[in-house]
Amino acid sequence: LSRTDRQTARCFSRCFLRLVCGKVSIMASKNTEETNVELQESKDAELKDAELKDAELKDAELKDAEMKDAEMKDAELKDAEMKDAEMKDAEMKDAAGLAPDADATEADVSEADLDQEEQEKQPMTGGGDRAEDAPSAGEEAEKNGSVRLKIPEEAEEATFTGLNKEELLRVAGTPGWVRTRWALLVVFWLGWLGMLVGAVLIILQAPRCRDLPSTNWWNDGPLYQIGNIQVFTDSRDLRGLEQKISSLSQLKVKGLVVGPIHVAPADEAMSLRFEEISPEAGNLDQFRGLVQAAHKKDISVVLDLTPNYQGSSGPWFSNVSVTSVAERLKSALVFWLKEGVDGVQLSGVERVAGLVPSLWADIRAIVQNGTDQRPNKRVLIGVTERSSAEDVSDILSSTGVDLLISRVLRPASTDATEHAQSVQFLYSAHSQTKLAWSLGGRAEGHLASLVGPALVKLHQLLLLTLPGTPVFNYGDEIGLMDEGTKFPRMLWDSDEELNGTLQEERAERLVCRSFFRGVSELRVKERSLLFGDFVLLANSSSSLAYLRVWDQSLRYLAVFNWAEEVAALQLSGAALPRQATVVLSTNSSVLPADGSVDLTDLRLGPGQAALLNFPYTG
């Protein structure tokens, strides 16, 4: 190339280099500006954070001061004012010390901004030098552009985390803990064995409870006889009797003895029809309804099938007809048992059992043997006119009936000594589950007419507390009197208003019924009265006292006075305490319920009776 060309090339190269350097300088300047902006923003943010932290610190200090001030107010007033003044002085000093620092900080920020502007104006001819100066500038900015405050961290609360699995296993294997565990294990088993031995000793030393006797449904409550259906209700039939089942259930009656209701013309054996109900009494559908209603109330139904109940030639007609009548009775028993009756009552059992023993054995088997369809036992009740305790005992043994109704407690004899001896004899000779006690019936009449209205409640208490099954005639619970007939019309209470004598009579009936119901309910729930032992304590011609006891149950003491004057009883013995509690009495004004009496000097008014109790004491 010529000289001119070389000069031209050099000139062109210089221009190109200047252009490139200018571009690079512009780009570097832009980058520097962006970096400075970011740095300025970072500084501003740090300043704001510092100011916020400073404000929060001041707020915290103010809150602490307020809290301390509130606490110190409860203390002595002078100390609180001195401390409050010291805290205010400290806050003022802190504020005065921070003010110069803030001014210095602002000055440093201004100088840093000027230095950055001068650096931006300088051309980027020495990149390496700028790079070396940058760190020092950054350090200077950091040094002069922010105020660093060190806020102490709050102390973390110490929490107990316990030992981990490895630590527990390591500690558990130490000899001390091993010995402790073995000692605790031995103490546990020794204590357990000790309690077991103690329990066994208590059981062995405690008195053993007596086994409950085997009883049947007819031992659980009184039997209620209705010999004439027509006089019992206004409807004069079995339907009316069905409507009175709820009333009888309130008396805790367990058995209903109905009839006889079959067709049996007087003294005509050939006209006897056991399986047909007399039209005057109702019909078979009514009888089925009666049985169903009674069973719903847990009352059993017993049917009286005495053959010649309306005749005068005896309950089984003549001796010649006994065999044929007994044979016909067997098929009738099967019929009525299928209809749902729970037992049969027959009068004159000793006669048929003696004349036709084989037929009597068949009759017993039909009634007393249960079947798969009716596993519950049915009762065979015998009725005899005998009054001697010895005769009654013989008939009870020879006939094998479940219950025997007799005249052993005949009202004609008011000698309490004779009554006590008869009861004691039968109780000793037979199980009390076979004993039945009654006063009155189809042939005798009602209780009130036999013993007198004043002694009705006394005899109710007697029958319901003797060992055995009490049997009552309809109306005996209200003291119904025979009025020219053995089958008077039953009296039912209504809402009808009565005046004078009728009102007084109704009040007496209600009192009598309430007394009957109270004793009957007590007999059902108290074991001593239900099947407890009978212990005769004292008796005379006009007084009687006996005890009913069962195992560890409440003891019951029944006392009676038939005399027309006051009777003084002195009852004592190993089985008796000094005091007893009155449960009920026939004269509550003299012996009120829940009152206490002295058994060594117990006084009963004329015709008065009472039931007392006292607890078992071991």
Coordinates of C-alpha atoms in Angstrom, one line a residue:
L1 CA 0.0 0.0 0.0
S2 CA 1.0 3.6 -0.5
R3 CA 1.7 5.9 2.3
T4 CA -1.5 7.6 1.8
D5 CA -3.4 4.4 2.0
R6 CA -1.7 3.4 5.2
Q7 CA -2.6 6.7 6.8
T8 CA -6.2 6.3 5.7
A9 CA -6.3 2.8 7.3
R10 CA -4.8 4.0 10.5
C11 CA -7.3 6.8 10.7
F12 CA -10.2 4.4 10.0
S13 CA -8.9 2.0 12.7
R14 CA -8.7 4.8 15.3
C15 CA -12.2 6.0 14.5
F16 CA -13.5 2.4 14.7
L17 CA -11.8 1.9 18.1
R18 CA -13.1 5.2 19.4
L19 CA -16.6 4.2 18.3
V20 CA -16.3 0.8 20.0
C21 CA -14.9 2.3 23.2
G22 CA -17.7 4.8 23.2
K23 CA -20.3 2.1 22.9
V24 CA -18.7 0.1 25.6
S25 CA -18.5 3.1 27.8
I26 CA -22.1 3.8 27.3
M27 CA -23.1 0.2 28.1
A28 CA -20.8 0.2 31.2
S29 CA -22.3 3.5 32.3
K30 CA -25.8 2.0 32.0
N31 CA -24.8 -1.0 34.0
T32 CA -23.2 1.1 36.6
E33 CA -26.4 3.2 36.8
E34 CA -28.5 0.1 37.2
T35 CA -26.1 -1.2 39.9
N36 CA -26.2 2.0 41.7
V37 CA -30.0 2.2 41.6
E38 CA -30.2 -1.4 43.0
L39 CA -27.6 -0.5 45.7
Q40 CA -29.5 2.6 46.6
E41 CA -32.8 0.7 46.9
S42 CA -31.1 -1.9 49.1
K43 CA -29.7 0.9 51.3
D44 CA -33.2 2.5 51.5
A45 CA -34.7 -0.9 52.5
E46 CA -32.1 -1.4 55.1
L47 CA -32.7 2.1 56.5
K48 CA -36.5 1.4 56.6
D49 CA -35.9 -2.0 58.4
A50 CA -33.6 -0.3 60.9
E51 CA -36.2 2.4 61.5
L52 CA -39.0 -0.2 61.9
K53 CA -36.8 -2.2 64.3
D54 CA -36.0 0.9 66.2
A55 CA -39.7 1.8 66.4
E56 CA -40.6 -1.8 67.5
L57 CA -37.8 -1.7 70.1
K58 CA -39.2 1.6 71.4
D59 CA -42.7 0.2 71.5
A60 CA -41.5 -2.9 73.4
E61 CA -39.7 -0.7 75.8
L62 CA -42.7 1.4 76.3
K63 CA -44.9 -1.6 76.9
D64 CA -42.4 -3.1 79.3
A65 CA -42.4 0.2 81.1
E66 CA -46.1 0.3 81.3
M67 CA -46.3 -3.2 82.6
K68 CA -43.6 -2.6 85.2
D69 CA -45.4 0.6 86.2
A70 CA -48.7 -1.3 86.7
E71 CA -47.0 -3.9 88.8
M72 CA -45.1 -1.4 90.8
K73 CA -48.4 0.5 91.6
D74 CA -49.5 -2.6 93.6
A75 CA -46.2 -2.3 95.6
E76 CA -45.1 0.7 97.6
L77 CA -46.0 4.0 95.9
K78 CA -42.7 5.8 96.5
D79 CA -40.6 3.0 95.0
A80 CA -42.8 3.0 91.9
E81 CA -42.4 6.7 91.3
M82 CA -38.6 6.6 91.7
K83 CA -38.3 3.7 89.2
D84 CA -40.6 5.3 86.8
A85 CA -38.5 8.5 86.8
E86 CA -35.3 6.5 86.3
M87 CA -36.8 4.7 83.3
K88 CA -38.0 8.0 81.8
D89 CA -34.5 9.5 82.2
A90 CA -33.0 6.5 80.5
E91 CA -35.4 6.8 77.6
M92 CA -34.5 10.5 77.1
K93 CA -30.7 9.8 77.1
D94 CA -31.2 7.1 74.6
A95 CA -33.2 9.4 72.3
A96 CA -30.4 12.1 72.7
G97 CA -27.7 9.7 71.8
L98 CA -29.5 8.4 68.7
A99 CA -30.1 11.9 67.2
P100 CA -26.4 12.6 66.2
D101 CA -26.1 9.1 64.8
A102 CA -29.1 9.7 62.6
D103 CA -27.6 13.1 61.4
A104 CA -24.3 11.4 60.7
T105 CA -26.1 8.6 58.9
E106 CA -27.9 11.1 56.6
A107 CA -24.5 12.9 55.9
D108 CA -22.8 9.6 55.1
V109 CA -25.6 8.7 52.7
S110 CA -25.3 12.1 50.9
E111 CA -21.5 11.7 50.5
A112 CA -22.0 8.2 49.2
D113 CA -24.5 9.5 46.6
L114 CA -22.1 12.2 45.4
D115 CA -19.2 9.7 45.1
Q116 CA -21.4 7.5 43.0
E117 CA -22.4 10.4 40.7
E118 CA -18.7 11.3 40.1
Q119 CA -17.9 7.7 39.4
E120 CA -20.7 7.5 36.8
K121 CA -19.3 10.7 35.0
Q122 CA -15.8 9.2 34.6
P123 CA -15.3 7.3 31.3
M124 CA -14.8 3.5 31.6
T125 CA -11.2 3.5 30.2
G126 CA -9.9 1.4 33.0
G127 CA -12.2 -1.5 33.6
G128 CA -9.8 -3.3 35.8
D129 CA -9.4 -0.4 38.1
R130 CA -13.1 0.0 38.4
A131 CA -13.5 -3.5 39.3
E132 CA -10.9 -3.2 42.0
D133 CA -12.6 0.0 43.3
A134 CA -16.0 -1.5 43.4
P135 CA -15.6 -3.6 46.5
S136 CA -14.2 -0.8 48.5
A137 CA -17.1 1.4 47.4
G138 CA -19.5 -1.3 48.5
E139 CA -17.8 -1.6 51.8
E140 CA -17.9 2.1 52.3
A141 CA -21.6 2.2 51.3
E142 CA -22.3 -0.6 53.7
K143 CA -20.3 1.1 56.4
N144 CA -21.8 4.6 56.0
G145 CA -25.2 3.8 54.5
S146 CA -26.9 1.7 57.2
V147 CA -27.2 1.5 61.0
R148 CA -27.0 -2.1 62.2
L149 CA -28.9 -2.9 65.4
K150 CA -28.5 -6.2 67.1
I151 CA -31.8 -7.4 68.6
P152 CA -31.2 -10.1 71.2
E153 CA -33.2 -13.2 70.5
E154 CA -35.8 -14.3 73.0
A155 CA -34.7 -17.1 75.1
E156 CA -36.4 -20.3 74.0
E157 CA -38.5 -22.0 76.7
A158 CA -37.0 -25.1 78.0
T159 CA -39.2 -28.1 77.3
F160 CA -38.8 -31.6 78.8
T161 CA -38.9 -34.1 76.0
G162 CA -38.1 -37.2 78.1
L163 CA -35.9 -40.0 77.2
N164 CA -35.9 -41.7 73.9
K165 CA -36.2 -45.5 73.4
E166 CA -32.4 -46.1 73.4
E167 CA -32.0 -44.1 76.6
L168 CA -34.8 -45.9 78.3
L169 CA -33.5 -49.3 77.4
R170 CA -30.0 -48.3 78.6
V171 CA -31.4 -47.0 81.9
A172 CA -33.8 -49.9 82.4
G173 CA -30.9 -52.4 82.2
T174 CA -29.0 -50.9 85.1
P175 CA -28.8 -53.1 88.3
G176 CA -30.7 -50.6 90.4
W177 CA -33.7 -50.6 88.2
V178 CA -33.7 -54.4 87.7
R179 CA -33.8 -54.9 91.5
T180 CA -36.6 -52.3 91.8
R181 CA -38.7 -54.1 89.2
W182 CA -38.3 -57.4 90.9
A183 CA -39.2 -56.0 94.2
L184 CA -42.3 -54.4 92.8
L185 CA -43.3 -57.6 91.1
V186 CA -42.9 -59.6 94.3
V187 CA -45.0 -57.0 96.2
F188 CA -47.7 -57.1 93.6
W189 CA -48.1 -60.9 93.6
L190 CA -47.9 -61.1 97.4
G191 CA -50.7 -58.5 97.6
W192 CA -52.8 -60.3 95.1
L193 CA -52.4 -63.6 96.9
G194 CA -53.3 -61.9 100.2
M195 CA -56.5 -60.5 98.8
L196 CA -57.4 -63.9 97.3
V197 CA -56.8 -65.7 100.6
G198 CA -58.9 -63.0 102.4
A199 CA -61.8 -63.4 100.0
V200 CA -61.7 -67.2 100.4
L201 CA -61.7 -66.8 104.2
I202 CA -64.6 -64.4 104.1
I203 CA -66.6 -66.8 101.9
L204 CA -65.9 -69.7 104.2
Q205 CA -66.7 -67.9 107.4
A206 CA -69.8 -66.2 106.1
P207 CA -73.1 -68.0 106.9
R208 CA -74.3 -69.9 103.9
C209 CA -77.7 -68.9 102.4
R210 CA -80.4 -71.5 102.5
D211 CA -81.5 -73.0 99.2
L212 CA -84.9 -71.7 98.2
P213 CA -87.6 -74.3 98.5
S214 CA -89.4 -75.7 95.4
T215 CA -92.7 -73.9 95.1
N216 CA -95.6 -73.7 92.6
W217 CA -97.8 -70.9 91.4
W218 CA -100.5 -71.7 94.0
N219 CA -97.9 -71.1 96.8
D220 CA -97.2 -67.5 95.7
G221 CA -100.5 -65.9 96.7
P222 CA -104.1 -66.3 97.8
L223 CA -106.8 -68.2 95.9
Y224 CA -110.1 -66.5 95.3
Q225 CA -113.2 -68.6 95.1
I226 CA -116.3 -67.6 93.1
G227 CA -118.9 -70.3 93.7
N228 CA -121.8 -68.5 91.9
I229 CA -121.0 -66.5 88.8
Q230 CA -124.5 -64.9 88.6
V231 CA -124.1 -62.9 91.9
F232 CA -120.6 -61.7 91.3
T233 CA -121.2 -59.0 88.6
D234 CA -124.2 -57.1 87.2
S235 CA -124.0 -58.9 83.9
R236 CA -124.4 -62.2 85.8
D237 CA -122.1 -64.2 83.5
L238 CA -118.5 -65.1 82.7
R239 CA -118.2 -61.9 80.7
G240 CA -118.7 -59.8 83.7
L241 CA -116.1 -61.8 85.6
E242 CA -113.6 -61.2 82.9
Q243 CA -114.2 -57.5 83.3
K244 CA -113.2 -57.7 87.0
I245 CA -109.9 -59.4 86.5
S246 CA -107.9 -56.2 86.9
S247 CA -109.6 -55.5 90.3
L248 CA -108.7 -59.0 91.5
S249 CA -105.1 -58.5 90.3
Q250 CA -104.8 -55.5 92.6
L251 CA -105.3 -57.9 95.5
K252 CA -102.3 -60.0 94.4
V253 CA -104.6 -63.0 93.8
K254 CA -102.7 -65.8 92.2
G255 CA -105.5 -68.2 91.4
L256 CA -109.2 -67.9 90.6
V257 CA -111.4 -70.9 91.5
V258 CA -114.5 -70.7 89.3
G259 CA -117.7 -72.6 89.6
P260 CA -118.9 -75.3 89.4
I261 CA -120.5 -74.0 86.1
H262 CA -121.2 -77.3 84.3
V263 CA -124.7 -78.7 83.7
A264 CA -125.5 -80.9 86.7
P265 CA -129.2 -81.3 87.7
A266 CA -129.5 -82.0 91.4
D267 CA -129.1 -85.7 92.3
E268 CA -129.4 -86.8 88.7
A269 CA -126.2 -88.6 87.7
M270 CA -127.5 -89.6 84.3
S271 CA -128.1 -85.9 83.4
L272 CA -124.6 -84.8 84.3
R273 CA -122.7 -83.1 81.5
F274 CA -119.2 -82.0 82.6
E275 CA -118.2 -80.4 79.3
E276 CA -121.2 -78.2 78.9
I277 CA -121.5 -74.8 80.6
S278 CA -124.8 -73.9 82.3
P279 CA -126.6 -71.2 80.3
E280 CA -127.1 -69.2 83.4
A281 CA -123.3 -68.8 83.8
G282 CA -122.4 -68.1 80.2
N283 CA -120.9 -70.1 77.3
L284 CA -117.6 -71.6 76.2
D285 CA -116.5 -68.5 74.3
Q286 CA -116.9 -66.4 77.4
F287 CA -115.0 -68.9 79.4
R288 CA -112.1 -68.8 76.9
G289 CA -112.1 -65.0 77.1
L290 CA -111.9 -65.2 80.9
V291 CA -109.0 -67.6 80.8
Q292 CA -107.1 -65.4 78.4
A293 CA -107.7 -62.2 80.4
A294 CA -106.7 -63.9 83.6
H295 CA -103.4 -65.2 82.2
K296 CA -102.5 -61.8 81.0
K297 CA -102.7 -60.6 84.6
D298 CA -100.7 -63.7 85.8
I299 CA -103.7 -65.2 87.4
S300 CA -104.3 -68.9 87.0
V301 CA -107.8 -70.3 86.5
V302 CA -109.0 -73.4 88.4
L303 CA -112.3 -75.0 87.5
D304 CA -114.5 -76.7 90.2
L305 CA -115.8 -79.9 88.6
T306 CA -117.6 -81.3 91.7
P307 CA -120.2 -83.7 90.1
N308 CA -123.3 -83.2 92.2
Y309 CA -122.7 -79.7 93.5
Q310 CA -126.4 -78.8 93.6
G311 CA -127.8 -82.0 95.1
S312 CA -128.2 -83.4 98.6
S313 CA -127.0 -86.9 98.0
G314 CA -123.3 -86.1 98.2
P315 CA -120.8 -84.6 95.8
W316 CA -120.5 -87.9 94.0
F317 CA -124.1 -89.0 94.1
S318 CA -124.6 -92.5 95.5
N319 CA -121.9 -95.2 95.9
V320 CA -123.3 -97.0 92.9
S321 CA -122.7 -94.1 90.6
V322 CA -119.2 -93.2 91.8
T323 CA -117.5 -95.5 89.3
S324 CA -119.4 -94.2 86.2
V325 CA -119.1 -90.6 87.3
A326 CA -115.4 -90.9 87.9
E327 CA -115.0 -92.5 84.4
R328 CA -116.9 -89.7 82.7
L329 CA -114.8 -87.2 84.7
K330 CA -111.6 -88.4 83.1
S331 CA -112.6 -87.5 79.6
A332 CA -114.0 -84.1 80.9
L333 CA -110.6 -83.3 82.5
V334 CA -108.9 -83.8 79.2
F335 CA -111.4 -81.4 77.5
W336 CA -111.1 -78.6 80.1
L337 CA -107.3 -78.8 80.4
K338 CA -107.1 -78.3 76.6
E339 CA -109.2 -75.2 77.1
G340 CA -106.4 -73.7 79.2
V341 CA -107.5 -74.3 82.8
D342 CA -104.6 -74.4 85.3
G343 CA -106.2 -76.9 87.7
V344 CA -109.3 -78.6 89.0
Q345 CA -111.1 -78.6 92.4
L346 CA -113.1 -81.5 93.6
S347 CA -115.2 -82.0 96.8
G348 CA -115.3 -85.3 98.6
V349 CA -112.0 -86.6 97.3
E350 CA -111.5 -89.0 100.2
R351 CA -114.7 -90.8 99.1
V352 CA -113.8 -91.4 95.4
A353 CA -110.1 -92.1 96.4
G354 CA -111.3 -94.8 98.7
L355 CA -114.0 -96.4 96.5
V356 CA -112.3 -96.4 93.1
P357 CA -108.5 -96.0 93.8
S358 CA -107.5 -96.9 90.3
L359 CA -109.8 -94.3 88.7
W360 CA -108.6 -91.8 91.3
A361 CA -105.0 -92.5 90.3
D362 CA -106.0 -91.9 86.6
I363 CA -107.7 -88.6 87.6
R364 CA -104.6 -87.5 89.5
A365 CA -102.3 -88.4 86.6
I366 CA -104.4 -86.4 84.1
V367 CA -104.4 -83.3 86.2
Q368 CA -100.9 -83.4 87.8
N369 CA -98.8 -84.7 85.0
G370 CA -97.5 -82.0 82.6
T371 CA -97.3 -82.3 78.9
D372 CA -95.1 -80.9 76.2
Q373 CA -97.8 -78.4 75.2
R374 CA -98.3 -77.4 78.9
P375 CA -95.1 -77.9 80.9
N376 CA -96.4 -75.8 83.8
K377 CA -97.8 -77.9 86.5
R378 CA -101.6 -77.9 87.1
V379 CA -103.1 -78.0 90.6
L380 CA -105.5 -80.6 92.0
I381 CA -107.4 -79.2 94.9
G382 CA -109.4 -81.4 97.3
V383 CA -112.2 -80.2 99.6
T384 CA -113.2 -82.1 102.7
E385 CA -115.7 -81.4 105.5
R386 CA -113.4 -82.8 108.1
S387 CA -112.1 -80.5 110.9
S388 CA -109.8 -82.7 112.8
A389 CA -106.2 -82.0 112.1
E390 CA -105.4 -85.7 112.3
D391 CA -108.1 -86.6 109.7
V392 CA -107.1 -83.8 107.5
S393 CA -103.5 -85.0 107.6
D394 CA -104.6 -88.6 106.7
I395 CA -106.7 -87.4 103.7
L396 CA -103.8 -85.2 102.5
S397 CA -101.5 -88.2 102.5
S398 CA -104.0 -90.8 101.1
T399 CA -105.4 -88.7 98.2
G400 CA -102.2 -87.1 97.0
V401 CA -103.9 -83.8 96.2
D402 CA -101.7 -80.7 95.9
L403 CA -103.9 -78.7 98.4
L404 CA -106.6 -79.7 100.8
I405 CA -109.2 -77.2 101.9
S406 CA -110.7 -78.3 105.3
R407 CA -112.5 -77.0 108.3
V408 CA -109.6 -77.3 110.6
L409 CA -109.9 -73.6 111.5
R410 CA -113.6 -73.8 112.0
P411 CA -115.0 -70.6 113.4
A412 CA -117.2 -72.4 115.9
S413 CA -114.2 -72.9 118.0
T414 CA -112.7 -69.6 119.2
D415 CA -110.1 -71.4 121.3
A416 CA -106.7 -70.0 120.1
T417 CA -104.9 -72.9 121.8
E418 CA -106.8 -75.5 119.6
H419 CA -106.0 -73.4 116.5
A420 CA -102.4 -73.2 117.4
Q421 CA -102.1 -77.0 118.0
S422 CA -103.8 -77.8 114.7
V423 CA -101.5 -75.5 112.7
Q424 CA -98.5 -76.9 114.5
F425 CA -99.5 -80.5 113.9
L426 CA -100.1 -80.1 110.1
Y427 CA -97.0 -77.9 109.7
S428 CA -94.9 -80.7 111.4
A429 CA -96.5 -83.5 109.4
H430 CA -96.5 -82.0 105.8
S431 CA -94.7 -79.5 103.7
Q432 CA -96.3 -76.1 103.9
T433 CA -96.6 -76.1 100.1
K434 CA -99.4 -78.6 100.6
L435 CA -101.2 -76.8 103.4
A436 CA -104.3 -74.6 102.7
W437 CA -106.1 -72.4 105.1
S438 CA -109.7 -71.3 104.7
L439 CA -112.6 -69.9 106.6
G440 CA -115.9 -70.2 104.7
G441 CA -116.8 -71.4 101.3
R442 CA -119.8 -72.6 99.3
A443 CA -121.2 -74.6 102.2
E444 CA -120.1 -72.4 105.1
G445 CA -120.7 -68.9 103.8
H446 CA -118.6 -65.7 104.1
L447 CA -116.0 -64.8 106.6
A448 CA -117.8 -61.7 108.0
S449 CA -120.9 -63.8 108.8
L450 CA -118.8 -66.5 110.5
V451 CA -116.5 -64.4 112.7
G452 CA -118.3 -61.1 112.9
P453 CA -117.5 -57.8 111.1
A454 CA -115.2 -56.6 113.9
L455 CA -112.9 -59.6 113.5
V456 CA -112.7 -59.7 109.7
K457 CA -109.3 -58.0 109.4
L458 CA -107.9 -60.1 112.3
H459 CA -108.7 -63.3 110.4
Q460 CA -107.5 -61.9 107.1
L461 CA -104.1 -61.4 108.8
L462 CA -104.2 -64.9 110.2
L463 CA -104.9 -66.6 106.9
L464 CA -102.3 -64.5 105.0
T465 CA -99.5 -65.1 107.5
L466 CA -99.9 -68.8 108.3
P467 CA -97.5 -71.2 106.5
G468 CA -99.4 -72.4 103.4
T469 CA -101.9 -71.1 100.8
P470 CA -104.7 -68.8 102.0
V471 CA -108.1 -69.4 100.3
F472 CA -110.8 -66.7 100.4
N473 CA -114.4 -66.6 99.4
Y474 CA -115.5 -63.8 97.1
G475 CA -116.3 -60.7 99.1
D476 CA -114.1 -61.6 102.1
E477 CA -111.8 -58.8 101.2
I478 CA -114.5 -56.2 101.9
G479 CA -116.3 -58.1 104.8
L480 CA -119.3 -59.1 102.7
M481 CA -122.1 -60.5 104.9
D482 CA -124.4 -63.4 104.1
E483 CA -128.0 -62.0 103.9
G484 CA -130.3 -65.0 104.0
T485 CA -128.2 -66.8 101.5
K486 CA -124.6 -68.3 101.2
F487 CA -124.3 -66.4 97.8
P488 CA -125.0 -62.7 98.5
R489 CA -124.6 -60.2 95.7
M490 CA -121.1 -58.8 95.4
L491 CA -120.8 -55.1 96.3
W492 CA -118.6 -53.0 93.9
D493 CA -117.7 -49.4 94.7
S494 CA -118.7 -46.7 92.3
D495 CA -118.7 -42.9 92.0
E496 CA -122.3 -42.7 93.1
E497 CA -122.8 -40.4 96.0
L498 CA -124.2 -42.1 99.1
N499 CA -125.7 -40.6 102.3
G500 CA -125.7 -41.6 105.9
T501 CA -125.3 -45.3 106.7
L502 CA -124.5 -46.3 103.1
Q503 CA -121.6 -43.9 103.1
E504 CA -120.2 -45.3 106.3
E505 CA -120.6 -48.9 105.1
R506 CA -118.7 -48.1 101.9
A507 CA -115.9 -46.4 103.9
E508 CA -115.7 -49.6 106.1
R509 CA -115.5 -51.8 103.0
L510 CA -112.7 -49.6 101.5
V511 CA -110.7 -49.8 104.8
C512 CA -111.1 -53.6 104.9
R513 CA -110.1 -54.0 101.3
S514 CA -107.0 -51.8 101.8
F515 CA -105.9 -53.8 104.8
F516 CA -106.3 -57.1 102.8
R517 CA -104.4 -55.7 99.9
G518 CA -101.5 -54.5 102.1
V519 CA -101.0 -57.8 103.8
S520 CA -101.3 -59.7 100.5
E521 CA -98.7 -57.5 98.8
L522 CA -96.4 -58.0 101.8
R523 CA -96.8 -61.8 101.6
V524 CA -95.9 -61.9 97.9
K525 CA -92.6 -60.0 98.3
E526 CA -91.3 -61.2 101.8
R527 CA -89.6 -64.6 101.9
S528 CA -90.3 -65.1 105.5
L529 CA -94.0 -64.8 104.9
L530 CA -94.0 -66.6 101.6
F531 CA -92.2 -69.8 102.7
G532 CA -90.4 -69.0 106.0
D533 CA -90.3 -71.3 109.0
F534 CA -93.2 -71.3 111.4
V535 CA -92.2 -70.8 115.1
L536 CA -95.0 -70.8 117.7
L537 CA -94.1 -68.3 120.5
A538 CA -97.1 -68.1 122.7
N539 CA -100.8 -69.1 122.8
S540 CA -103.7 -69.1 125.2
S541 CA -107.4 -69.5 124.9
S542 CA -107.7 -66.0 123.5
S543 CA -104.3 -65.0 122.2
L544 CA -101.7 -66.2 119.8
A545 CA -98.2 -65.2 118.7
Y546 CA -95.9 -66.8 116.1
L547 CA -92.8 -66.0 114.2
R548 CA -92.1 -66.4 110.4
V549 CA -88.4 -66.7 109.7
W550 CA -86.4 -67.4 106.6
D551 CA -82.6 -67.5 106.6
Q552 CA -81.2 -63.9 106.9
S553 CA -84.4 -62.2 105.7
L554 CA -86.5 -59.8 107.8
R555 CA -88.3 -61.6 110.6
Y556 CA -92.1 -61.2 111.0
L557 CA -94.0 -61.6 114.2
A558 CA -97.8 -62.0 114.1
V559 CA -99.8 -61.4 117.3
F560 CA -103.6 -61.8 117.9
N561 CA -106.1 -61.2 120.6
W562 CA -109.6 -62.7 120.3
A563 CA -110.7 -61.6 123.8
E564 CA -113.0 -58.7 124.6
E565 CA -110.4 -57.2 127.0
V566 CA -106.8 -56.1 126.6
A567 CA -104.2 -58.9 126.3
A568 CA -100.7 -58.5 127.7
L569 CA -98.0 -60.6 125.9
Q570 CA -94.5 -61.0 127.3
L571 CA -92.4 -62.3 124.4
S572 CA -88.8 -63.0 125.0
G573 CA -86.2 -65.5 123.9
A574 CA -82.9 -65.9 122.1
A575 CA -84.6 -65.4 118.7
L576 CA -86.3 -62.1 119.8
P577 CA -85.0 -58.6 120.3
R578 CA -86.3 -56.3 122.9
Q579 CA -87.9 -53.9 120.4
A580 CA -89.9 -54.5 117.1
T581 CA -91.4 -52.3 114.5
V582 CA -95.1 -52.2 113.7
V583 CA -95.8 -53.0 110.0
L584 CA -99.6 -52.8 110.2
S585 CA -102.3 -53.5 112.7
T586 CA -106.1 -53.8 112.8
N587 CA -106.3 -50.6 114.9
S588 CA -103.8 -48.1 113.6
S589 CA -104.7 -45.5 116.1
V590 CA -103.5 -47.7 118.9
L591 CA -100.5 -49.3 117.1
P592 CA -99.6 -47.0 114.3
A593 CA -97.4 -48.2 111.4
D594 CA -93.6 -47.8 111.8
G595 CA -94.0 -47.4 115.5
S596 CA -91.8 -49.3 118.0
V597 CA -93.1 -51.7 120.6
D598 CA -91.6 -53.4 123.6
L599 CA -92.0 -57.2 123.1
T600 CA -91.6 -57.9 126.8
D601 CA -94.7 -55.9 127.5
L602 CA -96.8 -56.0 124.3
R603 CA -100.4 -55.0 124.8
L604 CA -103.2 -55.7 122.3
G605 CA -106.7 -54.2 122.6
P606 CA -109.9 -56.3 122.3
G607 CA -110.1 -58.1 119.0
Q608 CA -106.9 -56.5 117.8
A609 CA -104.1 -58.1 115.8
A610 CA -100.7 -56.7 114.5
L611 CA -97.8 -57.7 112.3
L612 CA -94.4 -56.7 113.5
N613 CA -90.9 -57.1 112.1
F614 CA -87.3 -56.9 113.2
P615 CA -84.0 -57.5 111.3
Y616 CA -81.8 -60.5 111.2
T617 CA -78.8 -60.0 113.6
G618 CA -76.9 -63.1 113.1

